[in-house]
Amino acid sequence: MMKRIKVKELLSSPDVGKNVLVKGWVRTKRGSRNIVFIALNDGSTINNVQIVAETSYIDENLLRDITTGACIAVSGKLIKSPGQEQNVEIKAEKIDLYGKSDAETYPLQKKGHSMEFLREHAHLRFRTNTFGAVFRIRHAMAFAIHKYFNDKGFYYLHTPVITGSDAEGAGEMFRVTTLDLQNLPKNNNGEIDYNNDFFGKETKLTVSGQLEGELGALALGEIYTFGPTFRAENSNTPRHLAEFWMIEPEMAFYDIKDNMDLAEDFVKYLIRYALENSRDDLVFLNKMIDNGLIDKLKFVLENEFARNTYTEAVEILTAADRKWEYPVGWGRDLQAEHERYLVEEHFKRPVIITDYPKEIKAFYMKQNDDGKTVKAMDVLFPAIGEIIGGSQREENYEKLYNRIKELNIPEKDLWWYLETRKFGTAPHSGFGLGFERMIQFVTGMSNIRDVIPFPRTPKNAEF
Ligand code: 4AD
Ligand code: MG
């Protein structure tokens, strides 16, 4: 038995004259009764390999059954191609048909399906050039993230998905329960009695691994998490998912400046990695999805991010000759339109905004001496808006405790978090990168639903 060779390997160092075995899915078939040309893709690369099948070698009925979408194994000789389109092709000597694909009902017959149509066929969209490219790049980015942190001596920490605390304090959490929803146990006050629930307490899906990440950083030094996070926010936008992946580094002894430097270095590393390792896929996306993609990636690499305080950003937005849909004013949160104005029109490059009003940020951020702002940092990107959110953390026990009380956060949910500030507290910082937003930027895909294999959004959990 000959060993299967992947198309990527076959095309990158073609061994002309050799017998090869390839396996994959038919993208197109054309030709005449006697000679058929098949473009075969096996997912290893965006490029197809051309199979030439002649009826003198391959049964005519078999060839008729090989239609778009079918899965085949082909063995034959690798030869120089007389055609202009490709260097080499395989002259088929034997074809096995693993799976037919009914020409009448296969959904991906024609080119140019809409993104919406492909989303409804998410089980098959991997087989298109665009989604093949996107998901190969998604893999490359995941790998690069682990490589980046491993090379820097950070430890990958697995934080829990099921939790009793609300890390962001925004109350946008999905419940986790095994209670019978038709027949909920109640206590004497008429409230749901979670003593009878699986964990003996109320539990939710986590919105962030940060709080547990901090516990790790305050002993291991530098850690990162990389896992799924969940937000039950009813946001139907091209940048929000109910289930998304987040990378959250957390570092002891970093102040907010060190935190910003790491964030900038990290995203630039990922972009450089993509340019160096996902070339064919990026060239394709640059041609088909966003003509400015590769220039945009290089531009981010070549320019320092702007760094401004929230107060400066509000001044810029107030002075802007613009009618805003959402009002601008000190104390109000920045909306996507404001973020995009700052990045795309004012600074014309990525921007890091720091020192936000404490009221619009989470309880754990380090309080500034002005009593009004906290050491928050958001990294804003062109087309995406906020791609990273982070901060220096409040390491002072009293200040943190008072803030938790002020916000009426139950102490019983966070006693363990508070204890780290009692025993050997240390200045520390961290941030969260939204993985899908990063993939959107690197691929040029405009909708976040198209950079995760199976998106979860309000009213949609198909597949
Ligand atoms: O700004 P966020 O909410 O920050 C945190 O969760 C902190 N605990 C992070 C930290 O300091 N360790 O979220 C961080 C990033 C955002 O900047 C955004 O890129 C992404 O996560 N994000 C989402 N991505 C997709 N869909 C959503 N609903 C998202 N919400 C946040
Ligand atoms: Mg944020």
Tab-separated table of C-alpha atoms and ligand atoms in Angstrom:
chain	number	residue	atom	x	y	z
A	1	MET	CA	0.000	0.000	0.000
A	2	MET	CA	1.307	3.392	-1.006
A	3	LYS	CA	1.277	6.084	1.688
A	4	ARG	CA	-1.019	9.038	1.139
A	5	ILE	CA	0.718	12.345	0.461
A	6	LYS	CA	-0.938	15.644	1.386
A	7	VAL	CA	-1.506	18.079	-1.451
A	8	LYS	CA	0.437	20.811	0.334
A	9	GLU	CA	3.536	18.639	0.489
A	10	LEU	CA	3.062	17.359	-3.033
A	11	LEU	CA	2.874	20.866	-4.486
A	12	SER	CA	5.648	22.395	-2.411
A	13	SER	CA	8.285	19.866	-3.441
A	14	PRO	CA	6.941	18.008	-6.466
A	15	ASP	CA	8.749	14.804	-7.237
A	16	VAL	CA	7.985	14.542	-10.944
A	17	GLY	CA	7.818	10.999	-12.269
A	18	LYS	CA	6.945	9.485	-8.925
A	19	ASN	CA	3.814	7.481	-8.157
A	20	VAL	CA	1.639	9.172	-5.560
A	21	LEU	CA	-1.604	8.594	-3.667
A	22	VAL	CA	-3.810	11.577	-2.792
A	23	LYS	CA	-7.202	11.709	-1.078
A	24	GLY	CA	-9.636	14.599	-1.005
A	25	TRP	CA	-12.835	16.242	-2.168
A	26	VAL	CA	-13.679	17.226	-5.722
A	27	ARG	CA	-13.930	20.971	-6.190
A	28	THR	CA	-14.605	20.991	-9.922
A	29	LYS	CA	-14.710	18.555	-12.793
A	30	ARG	CA	-14.528	19.445	-16.471
A	31	GLY	CA	-13.505	17.840	-19.709
A	32	SER	CA	-14.922	15.550	-22.352
A	33	ARG	CA	-16.119	11.987	-22.600
A	34	ASN	CA	-12.632	10.595	-22.895
A	35	ILE	CA	-10.584	12.861	-20.678
A	36	VAL	CA	-11.622	14.489	-17.433
A	37	PHE	CA	-9.861	17.141	-15.322
A	38	ILE	CA	-10.590	17.099	-11.608
A	39	ALA	CA	-9.538	19.803	-9.151
A	40	LEU	CA	-8.974	17.977	-5.876
A	41	ASN	CA	-8.639	19.637	-2.473
A	42	ASP	CA	-7.645	17.866	0.736
A	43	GLY	CA	-7.709	20.797	3.134
A	44	SER	CA	-3.942	20.902	3.637
A	45	THR	CA	-3.678	24.017	1.459
A	46	ILE	CA	-5.914	26.380	-0.443
A	47	ASN	CA	-4.397	25.001	-3.650
A	48	ASN	CA	-5.969	22.101	-5.514
A	49	VAL	CA	-4.120	19.410	-7.319
A	50	GLN	CA	-5.232	18.647	-10.852
A	51	ILE	CA	-6.116	15.060	-11.625
A	52	VAL	CA	-6.193	13.960	-15.241
A	53	ALA	CA	-8.366	10.895	-15.757
A	54	GLU	CA	-8.697	9.177	-19.093
A	55	THR	CA	-11.316	6.579	-19.899
A	56	SER	CA	-8.569	4.338	-21.214
A	57	TYR	CA	-7.443	3.867	-17.574
A	58	ILE	CA	-10.473	4.739	-15.486
A	59	ASP	CA	-13.935	3.261	-15.866
A	60	GLU	CA	-16.347	5.618	-17.609
A	61	ASN	CA	-19.192	4.935	-15.148
A	62	LEU	CA	-16.937	5.649	-12.215
A	63	LEU	CA	-15.867	8.945	-13.762
A	64	ARG	CA	-19.507	9.897	-14.277
A	65	ASP	CA	-20.142	9.399	-10.557
A	66	ILE	CA	-17.295	11.688	-9.556
A	67	THR	CA	-19.047	15.031	-9.229
A	68	THR	CA	-18.457	18.213	-7.242
A	69	GLY	CA	-18.253	17.410	-3.527
A	70	ALA	CA	-17.460	13.713	-3.967
A	71	CYS	CA	-14.610	12.194	-1.964
A	72	ILE	CA	-12.001	10.161	-3.824
A	73	ALA	CA	-8.604	8.518	-3.511
A	74	VAL	CA	-6.390	8.799	-6.569
A	75	SER	CA	-3.159	7.028	-7.317
A	76	GLY	CA	-1.109	7.765	-10.361
A	77	LYS	CA	2.009	9.367	-11.697
A	78	LEU	CA	2.983	12.931	-10.930
A	79	ILE	CA	3.848	14.598	-14.226
A	80	LYS	CA	4.738	18.075	-15.429
A	81	SER	CA	1.555	19.780	-16.474
A	82	PRO	CA	1.279	21.067	-20.022
A	83	GLY	CA	-1.324	23.585	-18.786
A	84	GLN	CA	-0.585	27.154	-17.669
A	85	GLU	CA	-2.555	26.938	-14.432
A	86	GLN	CA	-0.377	24.462	-12.582
A	87	ASN	CA	3.150	23.088	-12.489
A	88	VAL	CA	2.291	19.466	-12.015
A	89	GLU	CA	-0.705	17.181	-12.280
A	90	ILE	CA	-1.499	13.576	-11.493
A	91	LYS	CA	-2.189	11.162	-14.303
A	92	ALA	CA	-4.718	8.887	-12.647
A	93	GLU	CA	-4.126	5.150	-12.772
A	94	LYS	CA	-6.640	4.145	-10.129
A	95	ILE	CA	-9.492	5.996	-8.463
A	96	ASP	CA	-11.517	4.857	-5.450
A	97	LEU	CA	-14.771	6.640	-4.849
A	98	TYR	CA	-15.244	6.941	-1.066
A	99	GLY	CA	-18.368	9.031	-1.157
A	100	LYS	CA	-20.602	10.187	-3.983
A	101	SER	CA	-22.135	13.653	-3.835
A	102	ASP	CA	-25.504	13.945	-5.475
A	103	ALA	CA	-25.222	16.636	-8.117
A	104	GLU	CA	-28.869	17.661	-7.738
A	105	THR	CA	-28.820	18.273	-4.001
A	106	TYR	CA	-25.214	19.167	-3.035
A	107	PRO	CA	-25.602	22.693	-1.634
A	108	LEU	CA	-22.210	24.047	-2.686
A	109	GLN	CA	-22.504	23.570	-6.422
A	110	LYS	CA	-21.962	27.049	-7.660
A	111	LYS	CA	-19.422	29.653	-6.713
A	112	GLY	CA	-20.316	32.899	-5.008
A	113	HIS	CA	-22.719	31.778	-2.298
A	114	SER	CA	-23.534	34.523	0.198
A	115	MET	CA	-21.964	34.419	3.663
A	116	GLU	CA	-25.481	34.049	5.113
A	117	PHE	CA	-26.158	30.993	2.960
A	118	LEU	CA	-22.850	29.458	3.981
A	119	ARG	CA	-23.580	30.125	7.661
A	120	GLU	CA	-26.749	28.083	7.294
A	121	HIS	CA	-24.563	25.353	5.829
A	122	ALA	CA	-21.814	25.630	8.428
A	123	HIS	CA	-21.414	21.844	8.339
A	124	LEU	CA	-20.219	22.095	4.733
A	125	ARG	CA	-18.702	25.566	4.488
A	126	PHE	CA	-15.270	24.238	5.493
A	127	ARG	CA	-15.157	22.970	1.923
A	128	THR	CA	-15.102	26.423	0.376
A	129	ASN	CA	-11.867	28.244	-0.349
A	130	THR	CA	-12.777	31.118	1.952
A	131	PHE	CA	-13.587	29.014	5.004
A	132	GLY	CA	-10.683	26.678	4.400
A	133	ALA	CA	-8.417	29.736	4.492
A	134	VAL	CA	-10.112	31.232	7.563
A	135	PHE	CA	-9.916	28.067	9.624
A	136	ARG	CA	-6.336	27.280	8.652
A	137	ILE	CA	-5.424	30.801	9.755
A	138	ARG	CA	-7.435	30.358	12.970
A	139	HIS	CA	-5.364	27.269	13.703
A	140	ALA	CA	-2.106	29.082	12.902
A	141	MET	CA	-3.054	31.892	15.290
A	142	ALA	CA	-3.922	29.481	18.100
A	143	PHE	CA	-0.578	27.768	17.645
A	144	ALA	CA	1.273	31.110	17.518
A	145	ILE	CA	-0.378	32.203	20.771
A	146	HIS	CA	0.929	29.174	22.629
A	147	LYS	CA	4.346	29.582	21.028
A	148	TYR	CA	4.551	33.264	21.931
A	149	PHE	CA	3.787	32.729	25.592
A	150	ASN	CA	5.752	29.525	25.942
A	151	ASP	CA	8.846	31.217	24.481
A	152	LYS	CA	8.431	33.993	27.057
A	153	GLY	CA	8.142	31.611	30.018
A	154	PHE	CA	4.414	32.069	30.640
A	155	TYR	CA	2.449	29.057	31.880
A	156	TYR	CA	-0.800	27.972	30.233
A	157	LEU	CA	-3.343	27.858	33.058
A	158	HIS	CA	-6.689	26.089	32.717
A	159	THR	CA	-9.309	28.149	34.499
A	160	PRO	CA	-12.811	26.775	35.105
A	161	VAL	CA	-15.684	27.139	32.669
A	162	ILE	CA	-18.302	26.671	35.386
A	163	THR	CA	-18.134	29.307	38.086
A	164	GLY	CA	-19.982	30.873	41.005
A	165	SER	CA	-18.616	34.387	40.425
A	166	ASP	CA	-19.210	37.109	37.857
A	167	ALA	CA	-15.707	38.187	36.822
A	168	GLU	CA	-16.834	41.274	34.948
A	169	GLY	CA	-19.701	42.144	37.277
A	170	ALA	CA	-21.955	42.797	34.301
A	171	GLY	CA	-24.534	40.120	35.110
A	172	GLU	CA	-24.568	38.687	31.612
A	173	MET	CA	-24.193	35.032	32.479
A	174	PHE	CA	-25.725	31.743	31.365
A	175	ARG	CA	-26.974	29.537	34.173
A	176	VAL	CA	-25.694	26.023	34.759
A	177	THR	CA	-28.121	23.802	36.619
A	178	THR	CA	-29.477	20.289	36.855
A	179	LEU	CA	-32.584	21.421	38.733
A	180	ASP	CA	-35.938	20.468	37.239
A	181	LEU	CA	-37.077	23.712	35.667
A	182	GLN	CA	-40.714	22.588	35.802
A	183	ASN	CA	-40.490	21.979	39.502
A	184	LEU	CA	-37.937	24.204	41.195
A	185	PRO	CA	-37.184	23.578	44.891
A	186	LYS	CA	-37.923	26.670	46.982
A	187	ASN	CA	-36.747	27.701	50.450
A	188	ASN	CA	-38.944	29.258	53.161
A	189	ASN	CA	-38.550	32.711	51.595
A	190	GLY	CA	-39.883	31.426	48.296
A	191	GLU	CA	-36.445	31.679	46.627
A	192	ILE	CA	-34.917	28.908	44.537
A	193	ASP	CA	-33.042	26.534	46.850
A	194	TYR	CA	-29.713	25.935	45.183
A	195	ASN	CA	-28.644	23.623	48.006
A	196	ASN	CA	-30.372	20.964	45.945
A	197	ASP	CA	-28.578	21.885	42.737
A	198	PHE	CA	-25.643	19.900	41.369
A	199	PHE	CA	-22.930	22.035	42.976
A	200	GLY	CA	-24.977	22.956	46.030
A	201	LYS	CA	-24.856	26.587	44.936
A	202	GLU	CA	-25.857	28.817	42.058
A	203	THR	CA	-23.456	28.407	39.123
A	204	LYS	CA	-22.962	30.002	35.704
A	205	LEU	CA	-20.762	29.759	32.618
A	206	THR	CA	-17.746	31.998	33.023
A	207	VAL	CA	-17.410	35.356	31.253
A	208	SER	CA	-13.647	35.416	31.820
A	209	GLY	CA	-10.860	33.336	33.352
A	210	GLN	CA	-9.175	36.426	34.744
A	211	LEU	CA	-9.926	36.127	38.448
A	212	GLU	CA	-8.575	32.592	38.648
A	213	GLY	CA	-5.755	33.658	36.316
A	214	GLU	CA	-4.714	36.259	38.873
A	215	LEU	CA	-4.460	33.573	41.544
A	216	GLY	CA	-2.065	31.687	39.282
A	217	ALA	CA	0.010	34.761	38.399
A	218	LEU	CA	0.458	35.582	42.087
A	219	ALA	CA	2.493	32.420	42.475
A	220	LEU	CA	3.669	31.289	39.046
A	221	GLY	CA	4.618	34.802	37.945
A	222	GLU	CA	3.299	34.926	34.402
A	223	ILE	CA	0.395	32.840	33.138
A	224	TYR	CA	-2.121	32.915	30.306
A	225	THR	CA	-5.481	31.330	29.734
A	226	PHE	CA	-6.922	30.441	26.340
A	227	GLY	CA	-10.413	29.075	26.441
A	228	PRO	CA	-14.076	29.578	25.691
A	229	THR	CA	-15.974	32.319	27.513
A	230	PHE	CA	-19.675	33.073	27.493
A	231	ARG	CA	-21.735	36.244	27.489
A	232	ALA	CA	-25.510	36.282	27.625
A	233	GLU	CA	-25.631	39.789	26.206
A	234	ASN	CA	-28.284	40.332	23.597
A	235	SER	CA	-25.906	41.968	21.117
A	236	ASN	CA	-26.650	41.197	17.502
A	237	THR	CA	-23.615	42.818	15.940
A	238	PRO	CA	-20.849	41.660	13.581
A	239	ARG	CA	-18.453	41.713	16.552
A	240	HIS	CA	-20.340	39.863	19.318
A	241	LEU	CA	-20.742	36.168	20.049
A	242	ALA	CA	-22.446	34.515	23.003
A	243	GLU	CA	-19.589	31.970	23.052
A	244	PHE	CA	-16.167	33.241	22.127
A	245	TRP	CA	-12.558	32.377	22.872
A	246	MET	CA	-10.374	34.644	24.908
A	247	ILE	CA	-6.641	34.764	25.625
A	248	GLU	CA	-5.948	36.247	29.039
A	249	PRO	CA	-2.340	36.757	30.127
A	250	GLU	CA	-1.841	37.805	33.753
A	251	MET	CA	1.515	38.962	35.069
A	252	ALA	CA	2.906	39.651	38.533
A	253	PHE	CA	5.056	42.789	38.798
A	254	TYR	CA	3.731	44.393	35.593
A	255	ASP	CA	2.336	47.901	35.766
A	256	ILE	CA	-0.047	49.278	33.168
A	257	LYS	CA	2.821	50.454	30.952
A	258	ASP	CA	4.375	46.961	30.933
A	259	ASN	CA	0.894	45.619	30.202
A	260	MET	CA	0.475	47.886	27.168
A	261	ASP	CA	3.920	46.993	25.872
A	262	LEU	CA	3.118	43.288	26.113
A	263	ALA	CA	-0.263	43.715	24.395
A	264	GLU	CA	1.271	45.608	21.481
A	265	ASP	CA	4.151	43.173	21.098
A	266	PHE	CA	1.781	40.200	21.294
A	267	VAL	CA	-0.662	41.276	18.579
A	268	LYS	CA	2.188	42.348	16.317
A	269	TYR	CA	3.786	38.931	16.796
A	270	LEU	CA	0.544	37.243	15.746
A	271	ILE	CA	0.241	39.399	12.642
A	272	ARG	CA	3.859	38.759	11.687
A	273	TYR	CA	3.328	35.040	12.245
A	274	ALA	CA	0.332	35.064	9.912
A	275	LEU	CA	2.223	36.934	7.186
A	276	GLU	CA	5.090	34.473	7.425
A	277	ASN	CA	3.145	31.237	7.816
A	278	SER	CA	-0.244	31.685	6.138
A	279	ARG	CA	0.889	33.330	2.939
A	280	ASP	CA	-1.245	31.418	0.408
A	281	ASP	CA	-4.404	31.821	2.460
A	282	LEU	CA	-3.795	35.548	3.002
A	283	VAL	CA	-3.135	36.119	-0.693
A	284	PHE	CA	-6.447	34.425	-1.446
A	285	LEU	CA	-8.378	36.471	1.148
A	286	ASN	CA	-6.666	39.634	-0.047
A	287	LYS	CA	-7.959	38.906	-3.537
A	288	MET	CA	-11.462	37.713	-2.672
A	289	ILE	CA	-12.481	39.309	0.644
A	290	ASP	CA	-10.534	42.497	1.293
A	291	ASN	CA	-8.164	44.019	-1.260
A	292	GLY	CA	-6.389	46.025	1.416
A	293	LEU	CA	-5.852	43.134	3.794
A	294	ILE	CA	-2.135	42.469	3.465
A	295	ASP	CA	-1.308	46.193	3.397
A	296	LYS	CA	-3.399	46.654	6.540
A	297	LEU	CA	-1.530	43.872	8.334
A	298	LYS	CA	1.843	45.326	7.329
A	299	PHE	CA	0.729	48.791	8.343
A	300	VAL	CA	-0.062	47.640	11.867
A	301	LEU	CA	3.343	45.979	12.118
A	302	GLU	CA	5.204	49.050	10.968
A	303	ASN	CA	3.529	51.630	13.224
A	304	GLU	CA	3.554	52.199	16.938
A	305	PHE	CA	0.141	52.192	18.542
A	306	ALA	CA	-1.084	55.598	19.696
A	307	ARG	CA	-1.559	55.845	23.470
A	308	ASN	CA	-4.047	58.256	24.971
A	309	THR	CA	-6.118	58.637	28.091
A	310	TYR	CA	-9.873	58.358	28.046
A	311	THR	CA	-10.083	62.052	28.977
A	312	GLU	CA	-8.003	62.985	25.910
A	313	ALA	CA	-10.161	60.722	23.747
A	314	VAL	CA	-13.322	62.453	24.942
A	315	GLU	CA	-11.775	65.842	24.111
A	316	ILE	CA	-10.921	64.635	20.594
A	317	LEU	CA	-14.428	63.260	20.074
A	318	THR	CA	-16.071	66.414	21.427
A	319	ALA	CA	-14.009	68.574	19.086
A	320	ALA	CA	-14.777	66.320	16.088
A	321	ASP	CA	-17.064	67.726	13.426
A	322	ARG	CA	-19.451	64.798	13.647
A	323	LYS	CA	-23.016	63.951	14.507
A	324	TRP	CA	-22.834	60.988	16.849
A	325	GLU	CA	-25.571	58.440	17.193
A	326	TYR	CA	-24.555	57.990	20.859
A	327	PRO	CA	-23.664	61.131	22.834
A	328	VAL	CA	-20.069	61.824	23.834
A	329	GLY	CA	-19.235	63.100	27.300
A	330	TRP	CA	-16.891	62.424	30.205
A	331	GLY	CA	-18.295	59.472	32.133
A	332	ARG	CA	-20.063	57.853	29.184
A	333	ASP	CA	-18.657	54.680	27.692
A	334	LEU	CA	-17.120	54.850	24.224
A	335	GLN	CA	-19.330	53.261	21.575
A	336	ALA	CA	-18.130	51.463	18.444
A	337	GLU	CA	-18.639	54.607	16.336
A	338	HIS	CA	-16.379	56.598	18.680
A	339	GLU	CA	-13.717	53.922	18.803
A	340	ARG	CA	-13.664	53.630	15.046
A	341	TYR	CA	-13.434	57.385	14.598
A	342	LEU	CA	-10.399	57.540	16.868
A	343	VAL	CA	-8.638	54.681	15.093
A	344	GLU	CA	-9.662	55.117	11.490
A	345	GLU	CA	-9.989	58.870	11.151
A	346	HIS	CA	-8.138	60.641	13.920
A	347	PHE	CA	-5.042	58.579	14.724
A	348	LYS	CA	-5.180	56.373	11.626
A	349	ARG	CA	-3.568	53.457	13.469
A	350	PRO	CA	-4.321	51.213	16.457
A	351	VAL	CA	-4.890	53.154	19.667
A	352	ILE	CA	-4.603	52.223	23.328
A	353	ILE	CA	-6.987	54.183	25.544
A	354	THR	CA	-6.188	54.241	29.272
A	355	ASP	CA	-7.537	55.595	32.551
A	356	TYR	CA	-11.276	55.243	32.074
A	357	PRO	CA	-13.828	56.454	34.651
A	358	LYS	CA	-14.163	53.808	37.339
A	359	GLU	CA	-17.963	53.694	36.962
A	360	ILE	CA	-17.786	52.193	33.464
A	361	LYS	CA	-15.123	49.599	34.278
A	362	ALA	CA	-14.975	46.421	36.361
A	363	PHE	CA	-14.422	46.357	40.136
A	364	TYR	CA	-10.938	44.853	40.019
A	365	MET	CA	-9.121	47.678	38.224
A	366	LYS	CA	-6.465	49.667	40.081
A	367	GLN	CA	-7.775	52.995	41.266
A	368	ASN	CA	-5.892	56.133	40.290
A	369	ASP	CA	-5.081	58.820	42.847
A	370	ASP	CA	-7.642	61.187	41.287
A	371	GLY	CA	-10.400	59.063	42.849
A	372	LYS	CA	-12.275	59.070	39.525
A	373	THR	CA	-10.384	56.894	37.075
A	374	VAL	CA	-8.871	53.426	36.989
A	375	LYS	CA	-5.801	51.974	35.293
A	376	ALA	CA	-7.761	50.384	32.463
A	377	MET	CA	-6.451	49.907	28.936
A	378	ASP	CA	-8.439	49.099	25.815
A	379	VAL	CA	-6.692	48.403	22.520
A	380	LEU	CA	-8.744	49.638	19.563
A	381	PHE	CA	-8.225	48.345	16.030
A	382	PRO	CA	-9.369	49.529	12.617
A	383	ALA	CA	-12.685	47.981	11.495
A	384	ILE	CA	-12.927	45.995	14.740
A	385	GLY	CA	-12.964	48.580	17.514
A	386	GLU	CA	-12.061	47.059	20.887
A	387	ILE	CA	-9.868	44.004	20.374
A	388	ILE	CA	-8.253	43.918	23.843
A	389	GLY	CA	-9.506	44.981	27.255
A	390	GLY	CA	-7.234	44.948	30.282
A	391	SER	CA	-5.899	46.790	33.298
A	392	GLN	CA	-3.504	46.962	36.152
A	393	ARG	CA	-5.289	45.240	39.057
A	394	GLU	CA	-6.115	46.726	42.438
A	395	GLU	CA	-3.682	44.984	44.753
A	396	ASN	CA	-4.574	46.951	47.883
A	397	TYR	CA	-6.912	44.930	50.107
A	398	GLU	CA	-8.861	47.876	51.595
A	399	LYS	CA	-9.406	49.617	48.278
A	400	LEU	CA	-10.527	46.430	46.580
A	401	TYR	CA	-12.769	45.431	49.488
A	402	ASN	CA	-14.419	48.854	49.568
A	403	ARG	CA	-15.069	48.819	45.834
A	404	ILE	CA	-16.663	45.360	46.055
A	405	LYS	CA	-18.905	46.616	48.878
A	406	GLU	CA	-19.780	49.814	46.969
A	407	LEU	CA	-20.921	47.724	44.021
A	408	ASN	CA	-22.884	45.303	46.245
A	409	ILE	CA	-20.935	42.313	44.999
A	410	PRO	CA	-21.496	39.426	47.457
A	411	GLU	CA	-18.289	38.878	49.420
A	412	LYS	CA	-19.042	35.158	49.643
A	413	ASP	CA	-18.436	34.926	45.870
A	414	LEU	CA	-14.995	36.525	46.036
A	415	TRP	CA	-13.470	35.734	49.449
A	416	TRP	CA	-10.729	33.700	47.807
A	417	TYR	CA	-9.887	36.547	45.414
A	418	LEU	CA	-9.659	39.003	48.294
A	419	GLU	CA	-7.362	36.677	50.239
A	420	THR	CA	-4.587	37.053	47.671
A	421	ARG	CA	-4.486	40.737	48.648
A	422	LYS	CA	-4.102	39.746	52.292
A	423	PHE	CA	-1.290	37.268	51.814
A	424	GLY	CA	1.692	38.516	49.840
A	425	THR	CA	-0.136	40.852	47.504
A	426	ALA	CA	1.834	42.234	44.543
A	427	PRO	CA	1.341	44.760	41.777
A	428	HIS	CA	0.076	42.889	38.734
A	429	SER	CA	-1.669	43.393	35.420
A	430	GLY	CA	-3.312	41.524	32.588
A	431	PHE	CA	-5.570	41.740	29.599
A	432	GLY	CA	-7.961	39.752	27.436
A	433	LEU	CA	-7.673	39.431	23.671
A	434	GLY	CA	-10.868	38.428	21.887
A	435	PHE	CA	-9.645	35.573	19.691
A	436	GLU	CA	-12.387	35.900	17.068
A	437	ARG	CA	-11.922	39.657	16.775
A	438	MET	CA	-8.216	39.030	16.174
A	439	ILE	CA	-9.068	36.442	13.505
A	440	GLN	CA	-11.453	38.943	11.913
A	441	PHE	CA	-8.638	41.445	11.663
A	442	VAL	CA	-6.146	38.956	10.248
A	443	THR	CA	-8.558	37.456	7.699
A	444	GLY	CA	-10.506	40.583	6.744
A	445	MET	CA	-13.800	38.788	7.436
A	446	SER	CA	-16.408	41.390	8.310
A	447	ASN	CA	-18.726	39.221	10.417
A	448	ILE	CA	-17.522	37.472	13.570
A	449	ARG	CA	-19.907	34.566	12.795
A	450	ASP	CA	-17.604	33.694	9.901
A	451	VAL	CA	-14.390	33.208	11.866
A	452	ILE	CA	-15.629	30.604	14.381
A	453	PRO	CA	-16.689	27.187	13.085
A	454	PHE	CA	-20.095	27.112	14.772
A	455	PRO	CA	-21.211	30.525	16.031
A	456	ARG	CA	-23.504	30.915	19.028
A	457	THR	CA	-25.530	34.106	18.886
A	458	PRO	CA	-28.944	35.190	20.177
A	459	LYS	CA	-31.599	32.779	18.831
A	460	ASN	CA	-29.013	30.564	17.161
A	461	ALA	CA	-27.304	27.424	18.421
A	462	GLU	CA	-27.547	25.211	15.333
A	463	PHE	CA	-24.960	22.470	14.784
B	1	4AD	O1	-13.158	43.736	27.722
B	1	4AD	P1	-13.529	42.371	28.219
B	1	4AD	O2	-14.895	42.158	28.691
B	1	4AD	O3	-12.448	42.058	29.349
B	1	4AD	C1	-12.421	40.964	30.146
B	1	4AD	O4	-13.154	40.025	30.069
B	1	4AD	C2	-11.246	40.973	31.097
B	1	4AD	N1	-11.507	39.968	32.140
B	1	4AD	C3	-9.974	40.688	30.343
B	1	4AD	C4	-8.767	40.700	31.238
B	1	4AD	O5	-8.356	41.765	31.668
B	1	4AD	N2	-8.195	39.548	31.507
B	1	4AD	O6	-13.224	41.316	27.080
B	1	4AD	C5	-11.941	41.197	26.520
B	1	4AD	C6	-12.011	41.092	25.012
B	1	4AD	C7	-12.643	42.290	24.326
B	1	4AD	O7	-11.705	43.317	24.132
B	1	4AD	C8	-13.104	41.679	23.012
B	1	4AD	O8	-12.042	41.564	22.101
B	1	4AD	C9	-13.529	40.290	23.438
B	1	4AD	O9	-12.859	39.999	24.650
B	1	4AD	N3	-14.974	40.186	23.646
B	1	4AD	C10	-15.818	39.584	22.799
B	1	4AD	N4	-15.594	38.960	21.625
B	1	4AD	C11	-16.678	38.427	21.010
B	1	4AD	N5	-17.926	38.479	21.478
B	1	4AD	C12	-18.202	39.101	22.656
B	1	4AD	N6	-19.444	39.123	23.116
B	1	4AD	C13	-17.105	39.687	23.361
B	1	4AD	N7	-17.001	40.350	24.535
B	1	4AD	C14	-15.705	40.637	24.679
B	2	MG	MG	-13.967	45.571	27.376
